[in-house]
mmCIF file of C-alpha atoms and ligand atoms in Angstrom:
data_model
loop_
_atom_site.group_PDB
_atom_site.id
_atom_site.type_symbol
_atom_site.label_atom_id
_atom_site.label_comp_id
_atom_site.label_asym_id
_atom_site.label_seq_id
_atom_site.Cartn_x
_atom_site.Cartn_y
_atom_site.Cartn_z
ATOM 1 C CA UNK A 1 0.000 0.000 0.000
ATOM 2 C CA UNK A 2 1.242 3.464 -0.870
ATOM 3 C CA UNK A 3 1.053 5.989 1.957
ATOM 4 C CA UNK A 4 -0.892 9.179 1.194
ATOM 5 C CA UNK A 5 -1.321 12.125 3.509
ATOM 6 C CA UNK A 6 -4.786 13.728 3.612
ATOM 7 C CA UNK A 7 -4.145 17.065 5.294
ATOM 8 C CA UNK A 8 -6.835 19.452 6.483
ATOM 9 C CA UNK A 9 -6.511 23.032 7.627
ATOM 10 C CA UNK A 10 -8.314 25.212 10.149
ATOM 11 C CA UNK A 11 -11.875 24.657 11.327
ATOM 12 C CA UNK A 12 -12.291 21.406 9.415
ATOM 13 C CA UNK A 13 -12.239 19.544 12.725
ATOM 14 C CA UNK A 14 -15.637 21.198 13.262
ATOM 15 C CA UNK A 15 -17.284 19.382 10.355
ATOM 16 C CA UNK A 16 -20.767 18.225 11.257
ATOM 17 C CA UNK A 17 -21.586 21.307 13.325
ATOM 18 C CA UNK A 18 -19.937 23.947 11.114
ATOM 19 C CA UNK A 19 -22.492 25.409 8.657
ATOM 20 C CA UNK A 20 -23.991 22.081 7.518
ATOM 21 C CA UNK A 21 -25.766 23.829 4.627
ATOM 22 C CA UNK A 22 -22.330 24.450 3.090
ATOM 23 C CA UNK A 23 -20.175 21.631 4.481
ATOM 24 C CA UNK A 24 -22.712 18.859 5.066
ATOM 25 C CA UNK A 25 -23.584 16.941 8.220
ATOM 26 C CA UNK A 26 -20.714 14.464 8.173
ATOM 27 C CA UNK A 27 -18.188 14.871 10.970
ATOM 28 C CA UNK A 28 -14.414 14.941 10.638
ATOM 29 C CA UNK A 29 -14.387 11.382 12.015
ATOM 30 C CA UNK A 30 -16.762 10.429 9.177
ATOM 31 C CA UNK A 31 -14.363 12.029 6.691
ATOM 32 C CA UNK A 32 -11.468 10.046 8.147
ATOM 33 C CA UNK A 33 -13.518 6.857 7.763
ATOM 34 C CA UNK A 34 -14.503 7.662 4.173
ATOM 35 C CA UNK A 35 -10.916 8.404 3.138
ATOM 36 C CA UNK A 36 -9.348 5.405 4.841
ATOM 37 C CA UNK A 37 -12.011 3.030 3.469
ATOM 38 C CA UNK A 38 -11.706 4.192 -0.146
ATOM 39 C CA UNK A 39 -7.946 4.481 0.188
ATOM 40 C CA UNK A 40 -7.719 0.817 1.194
ATOM 41 C CA UNK A 41 -9.803 -0.165 -1.850
ATOM 42 C CA UNK A 42 -7.429 1.816 -4.068
ATOM 43 C CA UNK A 43 -4.251 0.448 -2.476
ATOM 44 C CA UNK A 44 -3.552 3.702 -0.645
ATOM 45 C CA UNK A 45 -2.922 3.950 3.067
ATOM 46 C CA UNK A 46 -4.586 7.288 3.833
ATOM 47 C CA UNK A 47 -3.256 9.097 6.909
ATOM 48 C CA UNK A 48 -5.932 11.739 7.522
ATOM 49 C CA UNK A 49 -4.994 14.705 9.731
ATOM 50 C CA UNK A 50 -6.404 18.098 10.682
ATOM 51 C CA UNK A 51 -4.772 21.077 12.317
ATOM 52 C CA UNK A 52 -5.639 24.625 13.289
ATOM 53 C CA UNK A 53 -1.915 25.438 13.479
ATOM 54 C CA UNK A 54 -0.282 26.699 10.299
ATOM 55 C CA UNK A 55 3.148 25.734 11.658
ATOM 56 C CA UNK A 56 1.992 22.147 12.120
ATOM 57 C CA UNK A 57 0.698 21.966 8.546
ATOM 58 C CA UNK A 58 3.991 23.372 7.241
ATOM 59 C CA UNK A 59 5.871 20.684 9.170
ATOM 60 C CA UNK A 60 3.695 17.950 7.644
ATOM 61 C CA UNK A 61 4.308 19.353 4.153
ATOM 62 C CA UNK A 62 8.072 19.530 4.732
ATOM 63 C CA UNK A 63 8.024 15.886 5.843
ATOM 64 C CA UNK A 64 5.978 14.973 2.744
ATOM 65 C CA UNK A 65 8.612 16.634 0.535
ATOM 66 C CA UNK A 66 11.445 14.808 2.316
ATOM 67 C CA UNK A 67 9.747 11.394 2.284
ATOM 68 C CA UNK A 68 8.129 11.841 -1.173
ATOM 69 C CA UNK A 69 4.672 11.193 0.268
ATOM 70 C CA UNK A 70 1.765 12.221 -2.007
ATOM 71 C CA UNK A 71 -0.671 14.686 -0.444
ATOM 72 C CA UNK A 72 -4.378 15.438 -0.692
ATOM 73 C CA UNK A 73 -4.738 18.887 0.865
ATOM 74 C CA UNK A 74 -7.667 20.994 1.986
ATOM 75 C CA UNK A 75 -5.942 24.220 3.058
ATOM 76 C CA UNK A 76 -9.325 25.633 4.218
ATOM 77 C CA UNK A 77 -9.097 29.402 4.888
ATOM 78 C CA UNK A 78 -5.307 29.335 4.334
ATOM 79 C CA UNK A 79 -6.163 28.708 0.670
ATOM 80 C CA UNK A 80 -6.993 32.361 0.327
ATOM 81 C CA UNK A 81 -3.994 34.082 1.888
ATOM 82 C CA UNK A 82 -1.174 31.795 3.074
ATOM 83 C CA UNK A 83 1.936 32.208 0.943
ATOM 84 C CA UNK A 84 3.702 30.011 3.515
ATOM 85 C CA UNK A 85 1.390 27.081 2.735
ATOM 86 C CA UNK A 86 1.764 27.809 -0.983
ATOM 87 C CA UNK A 87 5.573 27.746 -0.731
ATOM 88 C CA UNK A 88 5.551 24.525 1.318
ATOM 89 C CA UNK A 89 3.255 22.867 -1.240
ATOM 90 C CA UNK A 90 5.644 23.925 -3.966
ATOM 91 C CA UNK A 91 8.483 22.112 -2.166
ATOM 92 C CA UNK A 92 6.450 18.901 -2.448
ATOM 93 C CA UNK A 93 5.447 19.262 -6.096
ATOM 94 C CA UNK A 94 8.921 20.514 -7.077
ATOM 95 C CA UNK A 95 10.224 17.205 -5.710
ATOM 96 C CA UNK A 96 7.991 15.472 -8.275
ATOM 97 C CA UNK A 97 5.445 14.421 -5.648
ATOM 98 C CA UNK A 98 1.762 15.062 -6.425
ATOM 99 C CA UNK A 99 -0.387 17.357 -4.291
ATOM 100 C CA UNK A 100 -4.125 17.460 -5.007
ATOM 101 C CA UNK A 101 -6.032 20.409 -3.528
ATOM 102 C CA UNK A 102 -9.580 19.676 -2.397
ATOM 103 C CA UNK A 103 -12.502 21.719 -1.144
ATOM 104 C CA UNK A 104 -15.833 20.490 0.148
ATOM 105 C CA UNK A 105 -17.584 23.575 -1.216
ATOM 106 C CA UNK A 106 -16.915 25.428 -4.456
ATOM 107 C CA UNK A 107 -15.107 28.535 -3.208
ATOM 108 C CA UNK A 108 -15.462 30.181 -6.629
ATOM 109 C CA UNK A 109 -19.235 30.231 -6.187
ATOM 110 C CA UNK A 110 -19.082 31.806 -2.709
ATOM 111 C CA UNK A 111 -18.019 35.133 -1.155
ATOM 112 C CA UNK A 112 -15.509 37.205 -3.082
ATOM 113 C CA UNK A 113 -12.632 36.660 -0.634
ATOM 114 C CA UNK A 114 -12.835 32.927 -1.355
ATOM 115 C CA UNK A 115 -12.264 33.451 -5.090
ATOM 116 C CA UNK A 116 -8.602 34.125 -4.510
ATOM 117 C CA UNK A 117 -6.570 30.916 -4.234
ATOM 118 C CA UNK A 118 -2.873 31.474 -3.545
ATOM 119 C CA UNK A 119 -2.122 27.734 -3.298
ATOM 120 C CA UNK A 120 -3.544 26.552 -6.620
ATOM 121 C CA UNK A 121 -0.515 27.609 -8.679
ATOM 122 C CA UNK A 122 1.655 25.100 -6.814
ATOM 123 C CA UNK A 123 -0.591 22.006 -6.864
ATOM 124 C CA UNK A 124 -0.962 19.145 -9.326
ATOM 125 C CA UNK A 125 -4.754 19.484 -9.591
ATOM 126 C CA UNK A 126 -7.896 20.602 -7.782
ATOM 127 C CA UNK A 127 -11.275 19.041 -6.891
ATOM 128 C CA UNK A 128 -13.917 21.320 -5.370
ATOM 129 C CA UNK A 129 -17.634 21.432 -4.712
ATOM 130 C CA UNK A 130 -18.532 17.783 -4.134
ATOM 131 C CA UNK A 131 -18.486 17.464 -0.344
ATOM 132 C CA UNK A 132 -16.786 14.279 0.854
ATOM 133 C CA UNK A 133 -16.766 13.151 -2.785
ATOM 134 C CA UNK A 134 -14.139 15.842 -3.471
ATOM 135 C CA UNK A 135 -11.795 13.745 -1.330
ATOM 136 C CA UNK A 136 -12.927 10.475 -2.941
ATOM 137 C CA UNK A 137 -12.327 11.903 -6.436
ATOM 138 C CA UNK A 138 -8.938 13.211 -5.349
ATOM 139 C CA UNK A 139 -7.955 9.805 -3.940
ATOM 140 C CA UNK A 140 -8.983 8.130 -7.204
ATOM 141 C CA UNK A 141 -6.898 10.641 -9.158
ATOM 142 C CA UNK A 142 -4.015 10.089 -6.748
ATOM 143 C CA UNK A 143 -4.216 6.314 -7.204
ATOM 144 C CA UNK A 144 -3.880 6.892 -10.947
ATOM 145 C CA UNK A 145 -0.902 9.202 -10.520
ATOM 146 C CA UNK A 146 0.866 6.835 -8.143
ATOM 147 C CA UNK A 147 0.281 3.880 -10.473
ATOM 148 C CA UNK A 148 1.522 5.875 -13.472
ATOM 149 C CA UNK A 149 4.634 6.902 -11.529
ATOM 150 C CA UNK A 150 5.311 3.244 -10.677
ATOM 151 C CA UNK A 151 5.701 2.569 -14.412
ATOM 152 C CA UNK A 152 4.051 0.385 -17.054
ATOM 153 C CA UNK A 153 2.394 -2.799 -15.890
ATOM 154 C CA UNK A 154 2.846 -4.596 -19.150
ATOM 155 C CA UNK A 155 -0.751 -3.983 -20.172
ATOM 156 C CA UNK A 156 -0.281 -0.752 -22.079
ATOM 157 C CA UNK A 157 1.109 1.419 -19.293
HETATM 158 C C1 DQA B 201 -13.048 25.103 2.271
HETATM 159 C C2 DQA B 201 -13.419 26.436 1.618
HETATM 160 C C3 DQA B 201 -12.693 27.595 2.289
HETATM 161 O O1 DQA B 201 -13.084 28.831 1.690
HETATM 162 C C4 DQA B 201 -13.059 27.641 3.760
HETATM 163 O O2 DQA B 201 -12.317 28.670 4.403
HETATM 164 C C5 DQA B 201 -12.910 26.348 4.453
HETATM 165 C C6 DQA B 201 -13.300 25.119 3.768
HETATM 166 C C7 DQA B 201 -13.861 23.934 1.695
HETATM 167 O O3 DQA B 201 -13.476 22.804 1.926
HETATM 168 O O4 DQA B 201 -14.895 24.153 1.058
HETATM 169 O O5 DQA B 201 -12.558 26.292 5.630
HETATM 170 O O6 DQA B 201 -11.675 24.832 2.025
#
C-alpha cells in the first residue's frame, strides 16, 4: 500500500456542526472513515490529519517533501492568503510528488474573498464542490498518478 497524507486546515475539525448547509452533516471522524475506506480499496494507506496550526501543517508538508509522500490537501481558509502554505506545497510538487487540492464547497461560487486561491498555482490538480466526494475523487486521481509513476504494468502502461 502506498502511503498518502490527507491534510486538512483550520476549522475542518468542526465538520458536522460547522455550517452544515455548506459543508454537510458528516463529521471529521466520518471524513477520516470515508478516506481510509476508499484508500484501502485503491491500495492507498490514507493518513488523515487536521490542524488549526499553520506551523503544524507546514511541518507535515516539509516531511511529505522529504519522504516523497503524495498529499491530498484541503488548506481551508489558508487557501486564500497563506503564501507560507503555498511555498511549502511547492516544495512537495517541485520534488515530483503530487499534491491534489480539495474543497468540500466550491469557493469560486461563494463570497468574493474565497475566489482568490494562492495555493492553486503550486498544486498538481484541484477538486472542489462535491463534499466528501471531493476527497474520494482526489484519492482516485491520486491512485492513478501513483500507479503511473510506478511505471508500465505490461498492459499498455
Ligand atoms: C473550504 C473552503 C474555504 O473557503 C473555507 O475557508 C474552508 C473550507 C472547503 O473545503 O470548502 O474552511 O476549504
